[in-house]
Coordinates of C-alpha atoms in Angstrom, one line a residue:
S1 CA -8.4 -15.8 5.1
S2 CA -10.4 -15.9 2.8
G3 CA -11.5 -12.9 2.9
I4 CA -8.3 -11.4 3.3
N5 CA -6.8 -13.2 0.4
A6 CA -9.9 -11.5 -1.7
E7 CA -8.4 -8.1 -2.7
W8 CA -5.4 -8.4 -0.8
P9 CA -3.7 -4.7 -2.0
L10 CA -0.5 -5.3 -0.4
R11 CA 2.1 -7.2 -2.2
P12 CA 2.4 -9.3 -5.5
G13 CA 2.3 -12.5 -3.3
G14 CA -1.2 -12.0 -1.6
Y15 CA -2.2 -12.9 1.4
C16 CA 0.8 -15.1 3.8
Q17 CA 0.2 -17.1 6.5
G18 CA 2.6 -15.9 8.9
M19 CA -0.6 -12.4 9.1
T20 CA -2.8 -14.5 10.6
S21 CA -2.1 -14.1 13.8
I22 CA -2.0 -10.4 13.0
A23 CA -5.4 -10.6 11.4
G24 CA -6.8 -12.4 14.1
I25 CA -6.1 -10.2 16.5
L26 CA -7.8 -7.0 14.7
L27 CA -10.7 -9.6 14.3
M28 CA -10.9 -9.6 17.4
L29 CA -11.4 -5.6 18.4
M30 CA -13.0 -4.7 15.7
P31 CA -15.9 -5.6 12.7
A32 CA -14.1 -7.3 9.7
E33 CA -13.8 -4.6 7.3
Q34 CA -12.2 -2.5 9.4
A35 CA -9.9 -5.1 10.6
F36 CA -8.7 -5.9 7.2
W37 CA -7.7 -2.6 6.6
C38 CA -6.2 -1.6 9.6
L39 CA -4.0 -4.9 8.6
V40 CA -3.3 -3.7 5.5
A41 CA -2.3 0.5 7.2
I42 CA -0.1 -1.9 9.7
M43 CA 1.8 -3.7 6.6
N44 CA 1.6 -0.9 4.3
K45 CA 3.0 2.1 7.8
Y46 CA 5.0 -0.5 10.0
L47 CA 6.1 -3.7 8.6
P48 CA 7.0 -3.2 4.7
G49 CA 9.5 -6.0 3.2
Y50 CA 8.2 -8.1 6.4
F51 CA 6.3 -10.5 4.0
S52 CA 8.8 -9.9 1.3
D53 CA 11.0 -13.0 -0.5
G54 CA 13.5 -13.7 1.6
L55 CA 11.8 -11.5 4.1
L56 CA 14.8 -8.9 4.4
A57 CA 12.9 -6.5 6.2
V58 CA 12.7 -9.2 9.7
Q59 CA 16.6 -10.6 8.6
L60 CA 17.1 -6.9 9.3
D61 CA 15.7 -5.8 12.5
G62 CA 16.3 -9.3 13.3
R63 CA 20.7 -8.6 13.2
V64 CA 19.6 -5.0 15.4
M65 CA 18.5 -6.4 17.9
E66 CA 20.8 -9.2 18.6
S67 CA 23.6 -5.9 18.3
L68 CA 21.4 -4.3 20.7
V69 CA 21.9 -7.2 23.3
N70 CA 25.6 -7.1 22.4
D71 CA 25.6 -3.4 23.5
I72 CA 23.6 -3.4 26.5
D73 CA 24.3 -7.2 27.9
P74 CA 27.6 -8.8 26.0
K75 CA 27.4 -11.5 28.3
I76 CA 24.2 -12.4 26.9
S77 CA 24.9 -11.8 23.5
A78 CA 28.2 -14.5 24.0
F79 CA 26.3 -16.9 25.6
L80 CA 23.8 -16.7 22.6
R81 CA 27.2 -16.8 19.6
R82 CA 28.6 -20.2 21.4
N83 CA 25.2 -22.4 21.9
D84 CA 24.9 -20.8 17.8
V85 CA 21.1 -19.6 18.8
Q86 CA 20.7 -17.1 16.5
A87 CA 17.7 -14.4 15.5
T88 CA 16.3 -16.4 12.8
F89 CA 15.6 -19.4 15.1
Y90 CA 13.1 -17.2 17.7
A91 CA 12.3 -13.5 15.8
V92 CA 11.2 -14.5 12.7
E93 CA 8.2 -15.5 14.9
W94 CA 7.7 -12.7 17.1
F95 CA 8.5 -10.0 14.6
L96 CA 6.1 -11.4 12.0
C97 CA 3.5 -12.3 14.2
A98 CA 3.9 -9.0 16.1
Y99 CA 4.4 -11.3 19.3
T100 CA 1.2 -12.5 19.4
R101 CA 2.3 -15.9 20.1
T102 CA 4.5 -15.5 22.3
L103 CA 3.1 -13.2 24.8
P104 CA 0.5 -13.5 27.2
W105 CA -3.1 -12.0 25.8
E106 CA -2.9 -8.9 28.1
T107 CA 1.3 -8.1 27.5
V108 CA -0.2 -8.0 23.7
L109 CA -2.2 -5.7 24.1
R110 CA 0.0 -3.3 25.8
I111 CA 2.7 -3.9 23.8
W112 CA 0.4 -2.7 20.9
D113 CA -0.1 0.0 22.1
M114 CA 3.3 1.0 21.8
F115 CA 4.0 -0.3 18.7
L116 CA 0.8 1.4 16.5
C117 CA 2.1 4.8 18.4
E118 CA 5.8 4.3 17.9
G119 CA 6.3 1.5 14.8
V120 CA 8.7 -1.7 14.8
K121 CA 11.3 0.1 17.1
V122 CA 8.7 -1.3 19.5
L123 CA 8.8 -4.7 18.8
I124 CA 12.9 -4.5 18.1
K125 CA 13.2 -3.3 22.0
T126 CA 10.6 -6.1 22.9
G127 CA 12.6 -9.5 21.4
V128 CA 15.6 -7.2 23.8
T129 CA 13.5 -6.9 26.7
L130 CA 12.7 -11.2 25.8
L131 CA 16.1 -11.8 26.0
M132 CA 17.4 -10.1 28.7
L133 CA 15.3 -11.1 30.9
A134 CA 15.6 -14.9 29.1
F135 CA 19.2 -14.8 30.2
S136 CA 20.4 -12.4 32.5
D137 CA 20.6 -15.1 35.2
K138 CA 24.3 -16.6 34.6
K139 CA 22.7 -19.5 36.6
V140 CA 19.9 -20.0 33.2
R141 CA 22.7 -19.1 30.2
D142 CA 24.7 -22.2 32.9
V143 CA 21.7 -24.7 32.3
C144 CA 20.9 -23.8 28.6
D145 CA 24.4 -25.0 28.2
S146 CA 23.4 -26.0 24.2
F147 CA 21.2 -24.8 21.3
D148 CA 18.7 -27.0 22.0
K149 CA 17.9 -26.1 26.3
A150 CA 18.5 -22.2 25.0
L151 CA 16.3 -22.3 22.3
K152 CA 13.3 -24.1 24.4
Y153 CA 14.1 -22.2 27.6
L154 CA 13.5 -19.1 25.6
K155 CA 10.8 -20.1 22.7
Y156 CA 8.6 -22.2 25.7
R157 CA 10.0 -22.1 28.9
L158 CA 10.2 -18.7 30.6
P159 CA 8.4 -18.1 33.6
D160 CA 5.5 -16.5 33.7
Q161 CA 6.2 -13.7 35.7
L162 CA 8.6 -12.4 33.2
L163 CA 6.2 -12.1 30.8
E164 CA 3.0 -10.4 33.2
E165 CA 1.2 -7.4 31.7
D166 CA 3.3 -4.9 34.1
F167 CA 6.3 -6.7 35.0
F168 CA 7.4 -7.1 30.8
V169 CA 6.5 -3.6 30.1
N170 CA 8.1 -1.7 33.2
E171 CA 11.1 -3.8 32.0
L172 CA 11.0 -3.0 28.1
L173 CA 10.2 0.5 29.3
S174 CA 13.4 1.2 31.3
L175 CA 15.7 -0.1 28.7
H176 CA 18.2 2.8 27.3
I177 CA 18.6 2.4 23.8
S178 CA 17.9 5.5 22.4
E179 CA 16.7 7.1 19.4
E180 CA 20.4 8.0 17.9
Q181 CA 21.4 4.7 18.9
L182 CA 18.7 2.6 17.2
K183 CA 19.4 5.1 13.6
E184 CA 22.9 4.0 13.8
T185 CA 22.7 0.3 14.4
H186 CA 20.1 -0.2 11.7
L187 CA 22.3 1.6 9.2
A188 CA 25.4 -0.5 10.3
Q189 CA 23.5 -3.6 10.4
L190 CA 21.5 -2.3 6.4
A191 CA 25.5 -2.4 5.6
K192 CA 26.5 -5.8 6.6
L193 CA 23.3 -7.4 5.3
Q194 CA 23.4 -6.0 2.0
D195 CA 27.2 -7.2 1.5
I196 CA 25.9 -10.5 2.3
Y197 CA 23.6 -9.9 -0.3
R198 CA 25.7 -8.5 -3.3

């Protein structure tokens, strides 16, 4: 990280520890200088505001994700609210690390292919997919009947077969979330967030 921190051209605070996972995956795929400039491009083009003070862009995308889950399956949304499992408890790591600490390597690479082509909406849809796969089964919701149980299951105990590359990507691609729905949800959640910080 010392090389990355030396001349960081992104934000006044410089390099942030949360960037390590993204930088690490880039370093596994290309030489250091290319990885550095690729990281700069990702932060500037796809993740502006993600590493700013207060993580406001991450908060916004977490709220968008929660709202989309509510639109698709209100039962899952009600379950998460009932157990006080808010996006801030799990999605910060998901988004800041672009799922490099959450999904298997092969699945991460497929998600990143889409992310680098389509942008941050892929990270949001990936989060929606994870929540749908985790809690669509009523038996799982019944067992995960507390904040601790639900969060531990979501973060550490998801069955491997749910995260397998082809299965997971097919589930993600089968989500019925239109560009218009994403835009409307983003604007609605942005207005709510602005009201909170007024």
